[in-house]
Every structure is written in structure tokens, then in C-alpha cells.
Amino acid sequence: MSPVTLHLRAESKPMEHRSALTPTTAKQLVDAGFNVIVERSTQRVFKDSEFEDVGLPLVDEFSWPQAPKDQLIIGLKELPEESFPLVHEHIQFAHCYKDQGGWKDVLSRYSNGNGTLYDIEFLQDEHGRRVAAFGFYAGFAGAAIGLLDWAWQLEHKEPLPAVDWYDNENALIADVKKAVSGVIERTGAKLPTALVIGALGRCGSGAIDLFTKAGVPTENITKWDMAETARGGPFPEIVASDIFINCIYLSKEIPPFVTLETLNTPDRKLSVIVDVSADTTNPFNPVPVYTVATTFDKPTVPVEVENGPTLSVCSIDHLPSLLPRESSETFSAALIPSLLELPDRENARVWKEAKALYNHHVSRL
């Protein structure tokens, strides 16, 4: 059997600094008999030289369309919006299996080129749990931006300015604590209250961890999961909190958690919504009070309300890129056991099921 060749593509999404493979995990694959080719990247947190130092060959940035057809293309975020057919097998997050906007256009490119999509979001173990996910760091980063925005709003009318990535979580926590303590000292405000929905999952646990490390008391953090939301929204408890973090995994239609009507009340405390789930184009989005995905250079958008304090939403769909090195190392290490099964992907359960799911959605075109 010929060795599997993985082609690590450079990410094209603006301010996406993460990587599906790190120098450490790529070297593990090589040691296991894989060929790994790495595209140069101008924005990846890992320098090209870090891959070279472990003996990995580098090729031009964005050269994957010209790669031999038998190479598997691995990346993270969605490909640029192009029309040419995709002839390779791709391993990535595609965001097209839940009827998101443009899903047919995305899948048609694979179908038209006889390619295959292995969507990382749907690589699952025998218990139905994702084999690798960025959820913890998504929640962690989302809560950090939530606190930064809460503190910013107390002294500014203009939106929160651009947020840049951090070398490590300690540096991020230090900046968040400085912003919160500074505004409390200058304004006399009290520490905020926060409500986290999806608190038992990876994402929710990350949000709670950030709040705790940033000095928000446990009694100020309301932790909800499926039991608390079973009665169906909208929920007045959200409106009564300063910060709302949505961390759920949306798999079906559910009643909205908030609506413009429930937000438009004079006694509303809520000033910050962080929709970590970022199901912006999903027809069943349970936070239907905004319509655009925000970005690190413009992290929030205002919600048009007539009553109560200023209200903004953060809906960045790649929040872990705020901590790209740590989140990439954790994610890639979790993905390695599944990648090691690629030589037998026609029979290995995780890949066989992922391909069957792809074929199912292509049949819907």
C-alpha cells in the first residue's frame, strides 16, 4: 500500500491563524509512514521554519489545487468562494450540512469534480462524540471578548475596536482582567453577571473557565444546559444578565432563546451577547437578533433596540484563532488517532461514516 500523502493547505480566511496540523503532529504522521507536504503561510501562527526544522517539505501558498489527485488536502476553515470543481479528498470544516446559506454551492463543487468532503465537525467516535473539536477554546475566547465588550461599553459609545490574537491564554487573561478592573475602578460598576447556555459541553466549560480565571465570582455565572432550556424560550433570565454566552450545538429547530421583542424592554440588563455557536445563516438560529457574522477587526455589531442599555452581538465564527497556538496543538493532537487510520479509510469506521454522510448530503442536491 502506497503511503498516504497529506497536503496541509494555508488558510485563506482573514485573521485565521490556526492550523489543522502543527509541527509536532505533522512529525508524528511522518514517523508513522505518512508523507506530509506543508504550504507556506503568511498568517499561520506556526512559522514555516518550524515545519522545516522537523524535516517537512514546503510548497507555495495556496498551491493545493495543482496537487496530484491522490493527495488528501487538509485544512480548517471553508475554502474561498470559487466555482472550479474539487477533485481531491478534503478534510476540513465546511459548514454545509445543516442547510447553512450557500450549502448547495459548496457541495456541488465536490460533486462536480468527483472529490470527497470529510467534514471534521462530523468525525465522531463510537459514542457519537466528535473526535476533535475547538469548542473549549471557542467558549474561552468568546467569554473573553464578552468581558472586554462589557467593560468597553461602560465608557464608550462606539463599538469595541479590533481584537488581535494572543501568544497564550495567560496574556489574554491579563488583558481581560486589566480591562474589567480598570473600568470598575473608574466607574464604580460591579462585576458583571453572565448566563452560559450549553454549560456542560466543551464550549460552555471554556467560557466558564475564562470567567473564573478573569475574576468573575461563581455566584455571578449562571450555568444552563438542556435541563434548564427544556421548557423552551424565550428566556427572561437572559435579559436579566449582563452577558449572555450561547454555546449550544444546534442540530434541529428549537424555540428562540431571545427575540427582539423580549430584548426591547426598559428593565433589560443585558448589554452583550456572544453567539459562540455562530449559526448566523442557519434558519433555526436561536439568537435571531442579528444577521451578520462579525470578525476580529470588527468584533461586534449593534442590536437595534429602543429601550435599555446599548446591546451588541459578537458572532465571530473562528473564535479559537484568538489563541491559535494552544488551540491548534490541542485540536491536532486529538485528531491524530483518526488521521492514522486514513490508509484504511474505506473500512475505518470514522472515515467510512464521514464519507457516507457526505454522499447523503450530495444526494440532496
Coordinates of C-alpha atoms in Angstrom, one line a residue:
M1 CA 0.0 0.0 0.0
S2 CA 1.4 3.4 -1.0
P3 CA 1.9 5.9 1.8
V4 CA -0.8 8.4 2.3
T5 CA 0.2 12.0 1.4
L6 CA -1.4 14.8 3.3
H7 CA -1.2 18.3 1.9
L8 CA -1.6 20.9 4.6
R9 CA -3.1 23.9 2.9
A10 CA -2.6 27.5 4.0
E11 CA -5.8 29.1 5.5
S12 CA -7.3 31.9 3.4
K13 CA -9.9 33.2 5.8
P14 CA -8.7 36.6 7.1
M15 CA -7.2 36.5 10.6
E16 CA -7.3 32.7 10.7
H17 CA -4.0 31.8 12.4
R18 CA -4.7 28.2 13.4
S19 CA -3.5 25.1 11.7
A20 CA -5.0 21.6 11.3
L21 CA -1.5 20.2 11.7
T22 CA 1.3 21.5 13.9
P23 CA 5.0 20.8 13.5
T24 CA 4.6 18.3 16.4
T25 CA 1.6 16.4 14.9
A26 CA 2.9 16.5 11.3
K27 CA 6.2 14.9 12.5
Q28 CA 4.1 12.2 14.3
L29 CA 2.4 11.4 11.0
V30 CA 5.8 11.3 9.1
D31 CA 7.1 8.9 11.8
A32 CA 4.1 6.7 11.2
G33 CA 4.9 6.4 7.4
F34 CA 2.8 9.3 6.0
N35 CA 4.1 11.9 3.6
V36 CA 3.2 15.4 4.7
I37 CA 3.6 18.4 2.5
V38 CA 3.1 21.9 4.0
E39 CA 2.1 25.0 2.2
R40 CA 3.9 28.2 3.2
S41 CA 1.6 30.6 5.0
T42 CA 1.8 34.3 5.7
Q43 CA -0.7 34.2 8.6
R44 CA -0.4 30.8 10.3
V45 CA 0.8 31.1 13.9
F46 CA 3.5 28.4 13.3
K47 CA 6.3 29.8 11.2
D48 CA 7.3 28.0 8.0
S49 CA 10.7 27.4 9.6
E50 CA 9.1 25.4 12.4
F51 CA 7.9 22.8 9.9
E52 CA 11.2 22.9 8.1
D53 CA 13.0 22.2 11.3
V54 CA 11.3 18.9 11.7
G55 CA 12.1 17.9 8.1
L56 CA 8.8 18.7 6.3
P57 CA 8.9 19.9 2.7
L58 CA 7.3 23.3 1.9
V59 CA 5.4 24.3 -1.2
D60 CA 3.9 27.5 -2.4
E61 CA 1.0 29.1 -0.5
F62 CA -2.4 28.2 -2.0
S63 CA -0.9 25.6 -4.4
W64 CA -3.2 22.8 -3.4
P65 CA -5.5 22.9 -6.5
Q66 CA -2.5 21.8 -8.5
A67 CA -1.5 19.0 -6.2
P68 CA -1.7 15.4 -7.5
K69 CA -5.2 14.0 -7.2
D70 CA -4.2 11.2 -4.8
Q71 CA -3.1 13.7 -2.2
L72 CA -5.5 14.5 0.7
I73 CA -6.0 18.2 1.3
I74 CA -6.3 19.0 5.0
G75 CA -7.2 22.4 6.4
L76 CA -9.6 24.0 8.8
K77 CA -11.9 26.7 7.6
E78 CA -14.0 26.9 4.4
L79 CA -12.4 27.3 1.0
P80 CA -12.5 30.6 -0.9
E81 CA -15.8 31.0 -2.8
E82 CA -14.7 29.8 -6.3
S83 CA -16.5 27.8 -8.9
F84 CA -13.9 25.3 -10.1
P85 CA -14.7 21.6 -9.4
L86 CA -12.9 20.0 -6.4
V87 CA -11.1 16.8 -7.5
H88 CA -9.3 15.9 -4.2
E89 CA -10.4 14.4 -0.9
H90 CA -10.7 17.2 1.5
I91 CA -10.5 17.2 5.3
Q92 CA -11.9 20.4 6.8
F93 CA -14.8 22.2 8.4
A94 CA -17.2 23.0 5.6
H95 CA -20.3 24.3 7.4
C96 CA -22.7 23.0 4.8
Y97 CA -24.5 20.0 6.4
K98 CA -27.1 22.0 8.4
D99 CA -28.6 23.9 5.4
Q100 CA -26.5 26.9 6.0
G101 CA -26.6 29.6 3.4
G102 CA -24.9 28.5 0.2
W103 CA -24.6 24.8 1.2
K104 CA -25.6 23.6 -2.3
D105 CA -22.9 25.7 -4.0
V106 CA -20.3 24.3 -1.6
L107 CA -21.2 20.6 -2.0
S108 CA -21.7 21.0 -5.8
R109 CA -18.0 21.7 -6.2
Y110 CA -17.1 18.4 -4.7
S111 CA -19.8 16.5 -6.7
N112 CA -18.8 18.2 -10.0
G113 CA -15.1 17.2 -9.5
N114 CA -15.7 13.7 -8.1
G115 CA -14.0 14.9 -5.0
T116 CA -14.9 14.0 -1.4
L117 CA -15.5 16.0 1.7
Y118 CA -14.6 14.6 5.2
D119 CA -16.2 17.3 7.4
I120 CA -14.2 17.4 10.6
E121 CA -17.3 18.6 12.5
F122 CA -18.9 15.1 11.8
L123 CA -15.9 12.9 12.6
Q124 CA -17.3 11.0 15.6
D125 CA -16.2 8.2 17.9
E126 CA -18.3 5.2 18.7
H127 CA -20.3 7.2 21.3
G128 CA -21.2 9.9 18.8
R129 CA -18.8 12.4 20.3
R130 CA -16.6 14.5 18.0
V131 CA -13.1 13.1 17.8
A132 CA -11.5 16.6 17.7
A133 CA -13.0 20.0 18.4
F134 CA -12.1 23.6 19.1
G135 CA -15.1 24.0 21.4
F136 CA -13.2 24.7 24.7
Y137 CA -11.2 27.5 23.2
A138 CA -14.2 28.9 21.3
G139 CA -16.0 29.3 24.6
F140 CA -12.9 30.6 26.3
A141 CA -12.2 33.2 23.6
G142 CA -15.9 34.2 23.3
A143 CA -16.2 34.9 27.1
A144 CA -13.0 36.9 26.9
I145 CA -14.4 39.1 24.1
G146 CA -17.7 39.3 26.0
L147 CA -16.0 40.7 29.1
L148 CA -13.9 43.1 27.0
D149 CA -17.0 44.4 25.3
W150 CA -18.9 44.7 28.6
A151 CA -16.1 46.8 30.0
W152 CA -15.7 48.9 26.8
Q153 CA -19.4 49.8 26.7
L154 CA -19.3 51.3 30.2
E155 CA -17.1 54.1 28.9
H156 CA -17.6 54.3 25.1
K157 CA -20.5 54.8 22.7
E158 CA -18.6 53.5 19.7
P159 CA -18.3 49.7 19.1
L160 CA -15.5 47.6 20.6
P161 CA -12.3 48.0 18.4
A162 CA -10.4 45.3 16.7
V163 CA -9.1 42.4 18.8
D164 CA -5.7 40.8 18.0
W165 CA -4.6 37.2 18.7
Y166 CA -2.6 36.3 21.7
D167 CA 0.5 34.1 22.2
N168 CA -1.0 32.3 25.2
E169 CA -4.0 32.3 27.4
N170 CA -2.2 34.0 30.3
A171 CA -1.6 37.1 28.2
L172 CA -5.3 37.1 27.2
I173 CA -6.5 36.7 30.8
A174 CA -4.2 39.5 31.9
D175 CA -5.7 41.9 29.4
V176 CA -9.2 41.0 30.3
K177 CA -8.6 41.4 34.0
K178 CA -7.0 44.8 33.4
A179 CA -9.9 46.0 31.3
V180 CA -12.5 44.8 33.8
S181 CA -10.7 46.0 37.0
G182 CA -9.9 49.3 35.3
V183 CA -13.4 50.2 34.3
I184 CA -14.8 49.1 37.7
E185 CA -12.3 51.4 39.5
R186 CA -13.1 54.3 37.2
T187 CA -16.9 54.0 37.1
G188 CA -17.8 52.1 40.3
A189 CA -19.6 49.4 38.4
K190 CA -20.0 45.9 39.9
L191 CA -18.6 42.8 38.3
P192 CA -21.0 41.5 35.6
T193 CA -23.4 38.6 35.7
A194 CA -23.2 36.1 32.9
L195 CA -25.5 33.3 31.7
V196 CA -23.9 30.5 29.7
I197 CA -26.2 28.1 27.8
G198 CA -24.5 24.8 26.8
A199 CA -22.5 24.9 30.1
L200 CA -21.9 21.2 30.2
G201 CA -20.2 21.0 26.8
R202 CA -16.7 21.7 25.7
C203 CA -17.6 25.2 24.6
G204 CA -19.5 26.1 27.7
S205 CA -16.8 24.8 30.0
G206 CA -14.3 27.0 28.2
A207 CA -16.5 30.1 28.8
I208 CA -16.9 29.3 32.4
D209 CA -13.2 28.7 32.8
L210 CA -12.4 32.2 31.3
F211 CA -14.9 33.9 33.5
T212 CA -13.5 32.2 36.6
K213 CA -9.9 33.0 35.7
A214 CA -10.8 36.6 34.9
G215 CA -12.2 37.0 38.4
V216 CA -16.0 36.8 37.9
P217 CA -17.4 35.1 41.1
T218 CA -19.0 31.7 40.7
E219 CA -22.3 33.1 42.0
N220 CA -22.3 35.6 39.1
I221 CA -22.2 32.8 36.5
T222 CA -25.5 31.1 35.7
K223 CA -24.8 27.7 34.0
W224 CA -27.6 26.3 31.9
D225 CA -27.8 23.2 29.7
M226 CA -30.5 21.1 28.2
A227 CA -32.4 20.6 31.5
E228 CA -32.8 24.3 32.1
T229 CA -33.8 25.1 28.5
A230 CA -36.2 22.2 28.1
R231 CA -39.2 24.4 28.8
G232 CA -38.5 26.4 25.6
G233 CA -37.6 30.1 25.2
P234 CA -37.5 33.0 25.0
F235 CA -36.0 33.2 28.5
P236 CA -36.3 36.3 30.7
E237 CA -33.3 35.2 32.7
I238 CA -31.1 36.1 29.7
V239 CA -32.4 39.6 29.6
A240 CA -31.7 39.9 33.4
S241 CA -28.0 39.1 32.9
D242 CA -25.2 41.4 31.8
I243 CA -23.6 39.0 29.4
F244 CA -25.2 36.0 27.5
I245 CA -22.9 33.3 26.0
N246 CA -24.6 30.9 23.6
C247 CA -22.6 27.7 23.4
I248 CA -25.1 25.1 22.2
Y249 CA -24.6 22.7 19.3
L250 CA -27.6 23.3 17.1
S251 CA -28.9 20.1 15.4
K252 CA -32.6 20.9 15.0
E253 CA -35.2 23.6 15.2
I254 CA -35.7 24.9 18.7
P255 CA -37.6 27.9 20.1
P256 CA -35.5 31.1 20.2
F257 CA -33.6 31.9 23.3
V258 CA -34.2 35.6 22.8
T259 CA -36.1 37.8 20.4
L260 CA -36.1 41.5 19.5
E261 CA -39.4 41.8 21.4
T262 CA -38.0 40.2 24.6
L263 CA -34.9 42.4 24.4
N264 CA -36.8 45.6 23.8
T265 CA -37.8 46.1 27.5
P266 CA -36.9 49.0 29.8
D267 CA -35.7 46.8 32.6
R268 CA -33.2 44.8 30.4
K269 CA -29.7 44.5 31.9
L270 CA -28.2 42.5 29.0
S271 CA -25.7 44.5 27.1
V272 CA -23.5 41.8 25.5
I273 CA -24.5 38.7 23.5
V274 CA -21.7 36.3 22.4
D275 CA -23.1 33.8 20.0
V276 CA -20.2 31.3 20.1
S277 CA -22.3 28.8 18.1
A278 CA -22.4 31.4 15.3
D279 CA -25.3 29.8 13.4
T280 CA -25.8 33.1 11.6
T281 CA -27.2 31.7 8.4
N282 CA -28.9 28.7 9.9
P283 CA -32.7 29.0 9.5
F284 CA -33.1 27.8 13.1
N285 CA -30.7 30.2 14.8
P286 CA -31.9 30.5 18.4
V287 CA -30.4 34.0 18.7
P288 CA -32.3 35.7 15.7
V289 CA -31.4 39.2 16.6
Y290 CA -28.6 39.8 14.1
T291 CA -27.8 38.9 10.5
V292 CA -24.0 39.1 10.0
A293 CA -21.0 37.2 11.2
T294 CA -18.6 39.5 13.0
T295 CA -14.8 39.5 12.6
F296 CA -11.8 40.1 14.8
D297 CA -11.3 43.5 13.2
K298 CA -15.0 44.4 13.8
P299 CA -15.8 42.0 16.7
T300 CA -19.4 43.3 17.4
V301 CA -22.5 44.6 15.7
P302 CA -25.2 46.6 17.5
V303 CA -28.7 45.2 18.1
E304 CA -31.4 47.8 17.2
V305 CA -33.3 48.3 20.5
E306 CA -35.3 51.3 21.7
N307 CA -35.2 50.5 25.4
G308 CA -32.5 49.7 27.9
P309 CA -28.7 49.9 27.6
T310 CA -26.7 49.6 24.4
L311 CA -26.7 46.0 23.2
S312 CA -24.2 44.3 20.9
V313 CA -23.6 40.8 19.5
C314 CA -20.2 39.1 18.9
S315 CA -20.7 36.3 16.3
I316 CA -17.1 35.6 15.2
D317 CA -17.1 32.1 13.7
H318 CA -13.5 31.2 14.4
L319 CA -13.0 32.4 17.9
P320 CA -10.3 29.9 18.8
S321 CA -8.0 31.8 16.5
L322 CA -7.7 34.3 19.3
L323 CA -5.4 31.7 20.9
P324 CA -4.1 30.0 17.7
R325 CA -1.1 28.1 19.0
E326 CA -2.7 26.5 22.1
S327 CA -6.0 25.7 20.3
S328 CA -4.2 24.2 17.3
E329 CA -1.9 22.0 19.4
T330 CA -4.9 20.6 21.4
F331 CA -7.1 20.1 18.4
S332 CA -4.4 18.5 16.2
A333 CA -3.3 16.1 18.9
A334 CA -6.9 14.9 19.3
L335 CA -7.3 14.4 15.5
I336 CA -4.1 12.4 15.1
P337 CA -5.6 8.9 16.1
S338 CA -8.2 9.3 13.4
L339 CA -5.7 10.5 10.8
L340 CA -3.6 7.5 11.5
E341 CA -6.5 5.4 10.2
L342 CA -6.5 7.1 6.8
P343 CA -4.6 4.3 5.0
D344 CA -7.6 2.1 5.6
R345 CA -10.2 4.8 5.3
E346 CA -12.5 2.7 3.2
N347 CA -13.0 0.4 6.2
A348 CA -12.1 2.6 9.2
R349 CA -15.4 3.4 10.9
V350 CA -14.8 7.2 11.5
W351 CA -13.9 7.8 7.8
K352 CA -16.4 5.4 6.4
E353 CA -19.2 7.1 8.2
A354 CA -17.9 10.6 7.3
K355 CA -18.0 9.6 3.6
A356 CA -21.5 8.1 3.9
L357 CA -22.7 11.4 5.4
Y358 CA -21.1 13.3 2.5
N359 CA -22.8 11.0 0.0
H360 CA -26.1 11.5 1.8
H361 CA -25.9 15.3 1.5
V362 CA -24.7 15.3 -2.1
S363 CA -27.8 13.2 -2.9
R364 CA -29.9 16.1 -1.7
L365 CA -28.6 18.5 -4.3

